[in-house]
CSV table of C-alpha atoms and ligand atoms in Angstrom, one decimal:
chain,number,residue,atom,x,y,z
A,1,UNK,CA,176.7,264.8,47.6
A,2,UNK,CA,176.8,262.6,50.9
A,3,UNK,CA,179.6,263.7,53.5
A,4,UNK,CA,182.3,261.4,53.8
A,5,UNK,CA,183.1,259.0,56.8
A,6,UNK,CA,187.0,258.3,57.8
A,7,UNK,CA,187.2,255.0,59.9
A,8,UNK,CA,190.1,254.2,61.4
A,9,UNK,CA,191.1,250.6,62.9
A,10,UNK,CA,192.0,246.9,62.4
A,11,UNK,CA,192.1,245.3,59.0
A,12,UNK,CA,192.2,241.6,59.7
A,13,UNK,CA,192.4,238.0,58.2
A,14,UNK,CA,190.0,236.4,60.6
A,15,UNK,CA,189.6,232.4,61.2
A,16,UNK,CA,186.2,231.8,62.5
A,17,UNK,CA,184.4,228.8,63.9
A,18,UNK,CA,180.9,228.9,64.4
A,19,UNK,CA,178.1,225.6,64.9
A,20,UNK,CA,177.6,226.1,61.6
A,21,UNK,CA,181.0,225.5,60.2
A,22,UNK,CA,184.5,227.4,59.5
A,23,UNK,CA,186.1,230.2,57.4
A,24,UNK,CA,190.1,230.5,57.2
A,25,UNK,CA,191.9,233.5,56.5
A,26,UNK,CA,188.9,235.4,55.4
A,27,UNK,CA,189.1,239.6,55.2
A,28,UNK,CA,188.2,240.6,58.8
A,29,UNK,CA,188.8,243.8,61.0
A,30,UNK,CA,187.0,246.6,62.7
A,31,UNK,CA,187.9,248.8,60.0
A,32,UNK,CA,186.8,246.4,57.0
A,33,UNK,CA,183.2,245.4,58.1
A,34,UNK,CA,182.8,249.0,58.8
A,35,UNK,CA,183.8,250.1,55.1
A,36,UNK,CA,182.3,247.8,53.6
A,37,UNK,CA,178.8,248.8,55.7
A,38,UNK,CA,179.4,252.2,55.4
A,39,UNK,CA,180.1,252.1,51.7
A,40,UNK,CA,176.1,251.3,50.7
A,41,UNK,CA,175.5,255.0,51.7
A,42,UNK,CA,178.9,257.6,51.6
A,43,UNK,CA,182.0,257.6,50.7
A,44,UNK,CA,184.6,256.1,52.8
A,45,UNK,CA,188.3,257.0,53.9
A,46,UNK,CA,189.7,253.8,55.5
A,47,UNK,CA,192.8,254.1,57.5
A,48,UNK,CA,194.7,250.6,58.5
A,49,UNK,CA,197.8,249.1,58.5
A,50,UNK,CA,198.3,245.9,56.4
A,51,UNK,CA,200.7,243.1,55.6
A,52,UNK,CA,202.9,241.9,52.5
A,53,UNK,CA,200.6,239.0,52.6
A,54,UNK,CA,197.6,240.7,52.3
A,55,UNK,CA,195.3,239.2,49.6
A,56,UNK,CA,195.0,240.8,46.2
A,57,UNK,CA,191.1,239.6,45.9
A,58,UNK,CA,190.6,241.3,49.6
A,59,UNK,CA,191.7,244.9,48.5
A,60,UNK,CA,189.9,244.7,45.1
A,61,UNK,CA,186.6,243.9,47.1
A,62,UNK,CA,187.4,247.3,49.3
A,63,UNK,CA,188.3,249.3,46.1
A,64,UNK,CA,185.3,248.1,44.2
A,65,UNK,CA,183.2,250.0,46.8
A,66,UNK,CA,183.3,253.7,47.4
A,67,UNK,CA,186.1,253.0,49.6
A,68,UNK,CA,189.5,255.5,49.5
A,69,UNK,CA,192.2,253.0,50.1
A,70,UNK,CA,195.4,255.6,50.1
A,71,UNK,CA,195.6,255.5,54.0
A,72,UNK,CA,195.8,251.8,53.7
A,73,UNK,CA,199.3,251.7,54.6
A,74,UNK,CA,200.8,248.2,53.5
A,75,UNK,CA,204.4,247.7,55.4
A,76,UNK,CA,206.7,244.7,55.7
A,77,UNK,CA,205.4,242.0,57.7
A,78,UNK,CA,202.2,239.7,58.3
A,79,UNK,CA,198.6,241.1,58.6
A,80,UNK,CA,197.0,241.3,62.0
A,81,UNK,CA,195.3,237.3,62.6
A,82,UNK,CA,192.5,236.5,64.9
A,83,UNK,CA,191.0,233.4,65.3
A,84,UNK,CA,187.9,233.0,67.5
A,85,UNK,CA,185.5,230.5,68.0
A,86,UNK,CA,181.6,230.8,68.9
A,87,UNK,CA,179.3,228.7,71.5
A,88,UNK,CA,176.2,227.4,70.5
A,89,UNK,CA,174.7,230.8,72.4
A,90,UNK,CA,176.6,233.0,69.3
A,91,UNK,CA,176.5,236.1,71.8
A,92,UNK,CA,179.6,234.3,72.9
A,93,UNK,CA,182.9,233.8,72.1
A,94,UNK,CA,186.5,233.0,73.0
A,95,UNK,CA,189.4,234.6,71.3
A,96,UNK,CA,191.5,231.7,69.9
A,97,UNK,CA,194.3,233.3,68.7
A,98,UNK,CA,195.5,236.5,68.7
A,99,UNK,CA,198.5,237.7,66.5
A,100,UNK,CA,199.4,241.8,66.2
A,101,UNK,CA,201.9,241.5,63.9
A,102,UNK,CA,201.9,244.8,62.1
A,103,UNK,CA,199.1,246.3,63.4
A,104,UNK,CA,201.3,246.1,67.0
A,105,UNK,CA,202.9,249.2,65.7
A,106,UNK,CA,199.7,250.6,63.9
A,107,UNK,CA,199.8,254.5,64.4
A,108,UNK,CA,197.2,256.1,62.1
A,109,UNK,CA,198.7,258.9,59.4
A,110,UNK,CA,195.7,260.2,57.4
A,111,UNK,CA,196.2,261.5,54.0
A,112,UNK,CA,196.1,265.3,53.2
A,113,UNK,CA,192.7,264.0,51.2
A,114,UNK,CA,191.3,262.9,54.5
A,115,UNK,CA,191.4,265.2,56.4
A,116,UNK,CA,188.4,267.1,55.6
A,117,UNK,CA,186.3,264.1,55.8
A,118,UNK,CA,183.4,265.6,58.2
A,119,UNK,CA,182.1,262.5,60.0
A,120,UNK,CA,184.9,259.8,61.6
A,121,UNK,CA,184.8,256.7,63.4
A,122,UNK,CA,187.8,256.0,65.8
A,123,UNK,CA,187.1,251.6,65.7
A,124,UNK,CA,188.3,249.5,68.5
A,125,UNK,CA,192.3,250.5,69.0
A,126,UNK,CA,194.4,252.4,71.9
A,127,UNK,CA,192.3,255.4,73.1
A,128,UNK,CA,195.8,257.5,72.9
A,129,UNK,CA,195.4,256.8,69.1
A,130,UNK,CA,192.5,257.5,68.3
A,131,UNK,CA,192.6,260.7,70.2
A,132,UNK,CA,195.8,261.6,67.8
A,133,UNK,CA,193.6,260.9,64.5
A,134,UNK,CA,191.3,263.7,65.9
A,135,UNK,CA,194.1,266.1,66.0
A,136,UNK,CA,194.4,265.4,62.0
A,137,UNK,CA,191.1,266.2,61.2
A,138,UNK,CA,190.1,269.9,60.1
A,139,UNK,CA,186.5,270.0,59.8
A,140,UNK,CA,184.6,267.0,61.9
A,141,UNK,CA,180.7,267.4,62.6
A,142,UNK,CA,180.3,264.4,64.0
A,143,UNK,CA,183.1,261.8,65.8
A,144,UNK,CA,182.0,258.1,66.5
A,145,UNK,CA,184.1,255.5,68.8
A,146,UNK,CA,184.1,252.4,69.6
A,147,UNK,CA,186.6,250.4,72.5
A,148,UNK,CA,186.8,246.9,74.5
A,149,UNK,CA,187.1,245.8,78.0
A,150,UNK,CA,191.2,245.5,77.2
A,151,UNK,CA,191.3,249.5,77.2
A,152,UNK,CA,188.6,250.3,79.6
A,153,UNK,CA,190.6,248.0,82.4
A,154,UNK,CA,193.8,249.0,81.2
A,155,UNK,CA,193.5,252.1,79.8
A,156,UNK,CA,190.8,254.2,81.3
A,157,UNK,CA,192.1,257.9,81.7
A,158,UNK,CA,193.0,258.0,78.1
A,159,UNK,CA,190.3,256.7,77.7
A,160,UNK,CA,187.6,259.4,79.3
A,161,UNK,CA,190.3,261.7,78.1
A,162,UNK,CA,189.2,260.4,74.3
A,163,UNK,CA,185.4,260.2,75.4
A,164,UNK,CA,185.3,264.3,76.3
A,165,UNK,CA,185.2,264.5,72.4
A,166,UNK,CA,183.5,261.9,71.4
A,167,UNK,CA,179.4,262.2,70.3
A,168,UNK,CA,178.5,258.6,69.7
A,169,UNK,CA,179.8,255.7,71.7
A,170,UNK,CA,179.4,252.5,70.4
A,171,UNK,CA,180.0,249.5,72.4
A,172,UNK,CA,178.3,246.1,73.9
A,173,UNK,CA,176.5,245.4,76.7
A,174,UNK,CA,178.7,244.2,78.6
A,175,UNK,CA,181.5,247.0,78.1
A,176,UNK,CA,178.9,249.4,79.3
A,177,UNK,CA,178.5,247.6,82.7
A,178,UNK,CA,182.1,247.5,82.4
A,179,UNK,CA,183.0,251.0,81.7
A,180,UNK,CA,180.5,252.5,84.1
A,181,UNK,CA,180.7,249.7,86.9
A,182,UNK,CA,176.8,249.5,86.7
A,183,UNK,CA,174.9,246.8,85.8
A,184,UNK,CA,171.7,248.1,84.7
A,185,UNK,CA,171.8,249.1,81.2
A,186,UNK,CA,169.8,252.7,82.0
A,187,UNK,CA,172.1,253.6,85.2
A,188,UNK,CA,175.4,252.5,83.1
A,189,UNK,CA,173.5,254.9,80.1
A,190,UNK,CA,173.2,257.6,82.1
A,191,UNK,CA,176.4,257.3,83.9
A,192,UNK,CA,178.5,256.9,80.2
A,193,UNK,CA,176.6,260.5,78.8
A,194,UNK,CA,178.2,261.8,82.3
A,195,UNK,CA,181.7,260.6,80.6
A,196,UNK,CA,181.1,263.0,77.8
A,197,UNK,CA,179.4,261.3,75.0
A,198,UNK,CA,175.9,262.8,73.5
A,199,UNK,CA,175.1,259.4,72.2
A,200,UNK,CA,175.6,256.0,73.6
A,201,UNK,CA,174.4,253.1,71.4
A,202,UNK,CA,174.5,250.1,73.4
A,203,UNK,CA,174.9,246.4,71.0
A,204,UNK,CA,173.2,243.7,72.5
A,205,UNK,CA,173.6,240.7,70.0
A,206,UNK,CA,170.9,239.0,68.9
A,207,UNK,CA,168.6,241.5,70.9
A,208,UNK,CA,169.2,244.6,69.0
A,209,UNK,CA,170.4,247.8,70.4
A,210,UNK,CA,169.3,250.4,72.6
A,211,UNK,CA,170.2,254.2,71.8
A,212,UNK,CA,170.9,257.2,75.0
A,213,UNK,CA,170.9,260.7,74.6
A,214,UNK,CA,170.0,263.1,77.2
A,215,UNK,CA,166.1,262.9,77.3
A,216,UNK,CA,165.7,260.0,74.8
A,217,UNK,CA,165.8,256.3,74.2
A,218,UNK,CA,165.0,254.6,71.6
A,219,UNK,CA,165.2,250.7,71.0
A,220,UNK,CA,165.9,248.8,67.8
A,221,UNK,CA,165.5,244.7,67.8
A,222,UNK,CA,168.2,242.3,65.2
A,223,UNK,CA,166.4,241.8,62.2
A,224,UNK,CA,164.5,238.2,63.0
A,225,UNK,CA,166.8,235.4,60.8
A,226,UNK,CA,165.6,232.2,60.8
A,227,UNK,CA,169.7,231.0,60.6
A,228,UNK,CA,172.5,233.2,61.8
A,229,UNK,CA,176.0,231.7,60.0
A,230,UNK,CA,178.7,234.1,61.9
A,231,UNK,CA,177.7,236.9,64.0
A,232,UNK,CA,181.6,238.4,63.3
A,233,UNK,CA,181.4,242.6,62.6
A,234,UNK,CA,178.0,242.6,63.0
A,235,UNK,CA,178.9,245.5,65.4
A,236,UNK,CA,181.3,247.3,63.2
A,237,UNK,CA,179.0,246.6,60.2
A,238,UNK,CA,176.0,248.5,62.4
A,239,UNK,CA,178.3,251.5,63.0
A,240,UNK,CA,179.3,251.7,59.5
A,241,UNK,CA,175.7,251.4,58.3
A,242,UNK,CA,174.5,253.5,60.8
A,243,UNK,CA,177.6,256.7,59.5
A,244,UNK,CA,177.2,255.4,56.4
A,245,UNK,CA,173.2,256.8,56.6
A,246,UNK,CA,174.3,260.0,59.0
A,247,UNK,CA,176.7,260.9,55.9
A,248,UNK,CA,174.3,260.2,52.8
A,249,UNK,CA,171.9,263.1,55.2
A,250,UNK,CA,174.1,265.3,56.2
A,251,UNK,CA,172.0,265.7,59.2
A,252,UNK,CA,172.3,264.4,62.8
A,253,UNK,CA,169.0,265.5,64.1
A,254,UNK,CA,167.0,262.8,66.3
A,255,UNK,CA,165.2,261.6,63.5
A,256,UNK,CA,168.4,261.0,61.2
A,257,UNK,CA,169.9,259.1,64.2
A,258,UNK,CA,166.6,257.1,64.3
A,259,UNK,CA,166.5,256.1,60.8
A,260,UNK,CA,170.4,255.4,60.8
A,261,UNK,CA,170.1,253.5,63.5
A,262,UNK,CA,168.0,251.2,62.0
A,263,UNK,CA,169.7,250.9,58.6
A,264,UNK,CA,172.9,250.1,60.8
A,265,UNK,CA,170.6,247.0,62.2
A,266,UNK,CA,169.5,246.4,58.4
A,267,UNK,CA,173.3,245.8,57.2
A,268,UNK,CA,174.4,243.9,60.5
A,269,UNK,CA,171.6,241.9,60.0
A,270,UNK,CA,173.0,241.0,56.5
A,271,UNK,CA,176.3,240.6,57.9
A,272,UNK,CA,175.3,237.6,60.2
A,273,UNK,CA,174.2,235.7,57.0
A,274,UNK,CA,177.3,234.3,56.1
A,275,UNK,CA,181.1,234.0,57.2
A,276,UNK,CA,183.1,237.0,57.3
A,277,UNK,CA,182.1,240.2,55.3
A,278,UNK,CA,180.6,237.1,52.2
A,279,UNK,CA,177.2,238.3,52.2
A,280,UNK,CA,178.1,241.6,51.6
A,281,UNK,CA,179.6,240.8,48.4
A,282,UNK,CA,176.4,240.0,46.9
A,283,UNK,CA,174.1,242.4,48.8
A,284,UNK,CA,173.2,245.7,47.1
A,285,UNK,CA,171.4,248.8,47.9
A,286,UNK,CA,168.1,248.1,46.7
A,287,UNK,CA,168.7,244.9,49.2
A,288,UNK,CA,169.5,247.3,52.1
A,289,UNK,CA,166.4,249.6,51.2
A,290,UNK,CA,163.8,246.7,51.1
A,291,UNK,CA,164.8,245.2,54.4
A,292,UNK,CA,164.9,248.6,55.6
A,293,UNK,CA,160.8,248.6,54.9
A,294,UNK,CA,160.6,245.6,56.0
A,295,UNK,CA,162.1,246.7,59.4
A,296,UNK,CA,159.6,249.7,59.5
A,297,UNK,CA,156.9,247.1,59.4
A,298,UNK,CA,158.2,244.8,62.1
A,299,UNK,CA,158.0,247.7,64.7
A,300,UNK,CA,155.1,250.0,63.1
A,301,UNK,CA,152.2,249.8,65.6
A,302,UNK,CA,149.4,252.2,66.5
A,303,UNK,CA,149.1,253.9,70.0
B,1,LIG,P1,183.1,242.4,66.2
B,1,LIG,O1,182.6,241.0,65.8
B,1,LIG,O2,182.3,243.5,65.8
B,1,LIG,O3,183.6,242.5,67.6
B,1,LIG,O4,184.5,242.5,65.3
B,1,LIG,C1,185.3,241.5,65.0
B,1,LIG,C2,186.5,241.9,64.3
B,1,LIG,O5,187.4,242.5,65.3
B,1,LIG,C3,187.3,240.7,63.7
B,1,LIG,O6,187.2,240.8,62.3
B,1,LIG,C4,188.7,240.8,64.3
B,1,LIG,O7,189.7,240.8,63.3
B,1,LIG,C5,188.7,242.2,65.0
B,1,LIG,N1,189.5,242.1,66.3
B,1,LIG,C6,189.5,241.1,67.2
B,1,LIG,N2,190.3,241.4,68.2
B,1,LIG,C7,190.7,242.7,68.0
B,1,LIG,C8,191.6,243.6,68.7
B,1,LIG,N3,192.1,243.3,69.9
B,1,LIG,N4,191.8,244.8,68.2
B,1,LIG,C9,191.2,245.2,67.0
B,1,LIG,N5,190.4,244.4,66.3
B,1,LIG,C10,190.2,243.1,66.8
């Protein structure tokens, strides 16, 4: 039986505006996409804070997937809101609208039932906090974070305090340069596994990603779409994917990090196909498994 992955972070309703059109109110978060992404492969434990508003329909889509809702904690008050709005270059955006409400006093409880889960991803929230999940887990083999240029600015010794335990960093580009104050990608790689991490799996949009460990790089492109709807979660879906796969092998050898690498590109690439988590509604394993080959043939050459 496949391991099972705790994710802690934001569960969202998300209004989106991308060339090709506009979603309101749809299910959004760091924690969702990852769930939901993670959920083709293991068993997930989600912990997030949500409103009274919260949609019905949206927690029935999370609980019709192998997706442990008891540390969704629902409180008084209105669900966390962003709006955001893409350029025609979709690698970039501008945050709308930004409004906490409950999740501004988010601090994650897990549930006695969590707390042997042996993977965990600590999504974008206050390094302090996700440090304090850590201390609630018994029995992790493998702990995955992610952050943003809002804590590494304002928030950088908790930070590399958090990043001491961490084994897989996942972050953009441009939080790498960021975080490491280079700008080449390999310098701010090597300069990030200094920080403590054994992994660093650098998201580059529509370019793919790039994975650092000490000795070994490996490369993965975005699945070639000929129309990309909304590019939101496609990060937190490649995460989740990418645990999601780690957890269904129980193994977190180079090759398992290879091949969950790339099924974390599979999902994101489904992601993108659609506003908000849609496509993933529809999209099933066998899906996942035949884009999977047909990623192995779009990078399968002889030497
Ligand atoms: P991504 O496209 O992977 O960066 O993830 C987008 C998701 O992050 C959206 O669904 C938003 O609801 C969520 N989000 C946006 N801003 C924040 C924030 N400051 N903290 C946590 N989650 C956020």
């Amino acid at each position: 039986m496949a391991a099972s992955v705790c994710v802690v972070g934001s569960v969202a309703l998300d209004s989106i505006e991308t060339p090709s059109g506009t979603a309101e109110n749809v299910l959004g978060g760091s924690c969702s996409y990852f769930a939901l992404a993670a959920s083709y492969f293991a068993p997930v434990n989600m912990v997030g804070v949500i409103g009274r508003d919260f949609p019905k329909a949206e927690r029935e889509l999370l609980a019709s997937r192998r997706i442990n809702l008891e540390g969704l904690e629902e409180v008084d008050g209105r669900t966390f809101r962003w709006r955001g709005r893409y350029h025609e270059d979709m690698n970039v955006r501008d945050t709308l609208d930004l409004q906490l409400n409950v999740f501004g006093e988010f601090s994650p409880r897990l549930p006695e039932a969590y707390r042997d889960s042996e993977l965990v991803f600590l999504a974008n929230i206050q390094p302090g906090l996700q440090k304090g999940v850590l201390g609630q887990l018994r029995a992790v083999r493998l702990v995955g974070a992610d952050t943003m240029d809002h804590w590494i600015r304002g928030d950088r010794d908790a930070l590399l305090s958090l990043l001491a335990d961490v084994d897989i960093l996942s972050i953009n580009d441009s939080e790498a340069q960021l975080l490491s104050g280079e700008r080449n990608i390999v310098l701010a790689a090597r300069k990030i596994l200094e920080m403590g991490p054994k992994t660093l799996l650098v998201k580059r949009g529509e370019y793919g990603a790039l994975q650092f460990s000490s000795g070994d790089v490996f490369a993965v492109p975005a699945f070639p779409l000929e129309t990309v709807i909304d590019p939101t979660g496609a990060g937190d879906c490649f995460a989740g994917g990418m645990f999601g796969s780690l957890a269904e092998s129980g193994t977190f050898d180079g090759r398992a990090l290879r091949r969950a690498i790339v099924y974390g590109s599979v999902v994101a690439s489904f992601c993108v196909e659609d506003f908000g988590p849609r496509r993933l509604r529809t999209v099933t394993r066998d899906d996942v498994e035949q884009r999977y080959r047909q990623f192995m043939a779009l990078t399968d050459f002889h030497s």
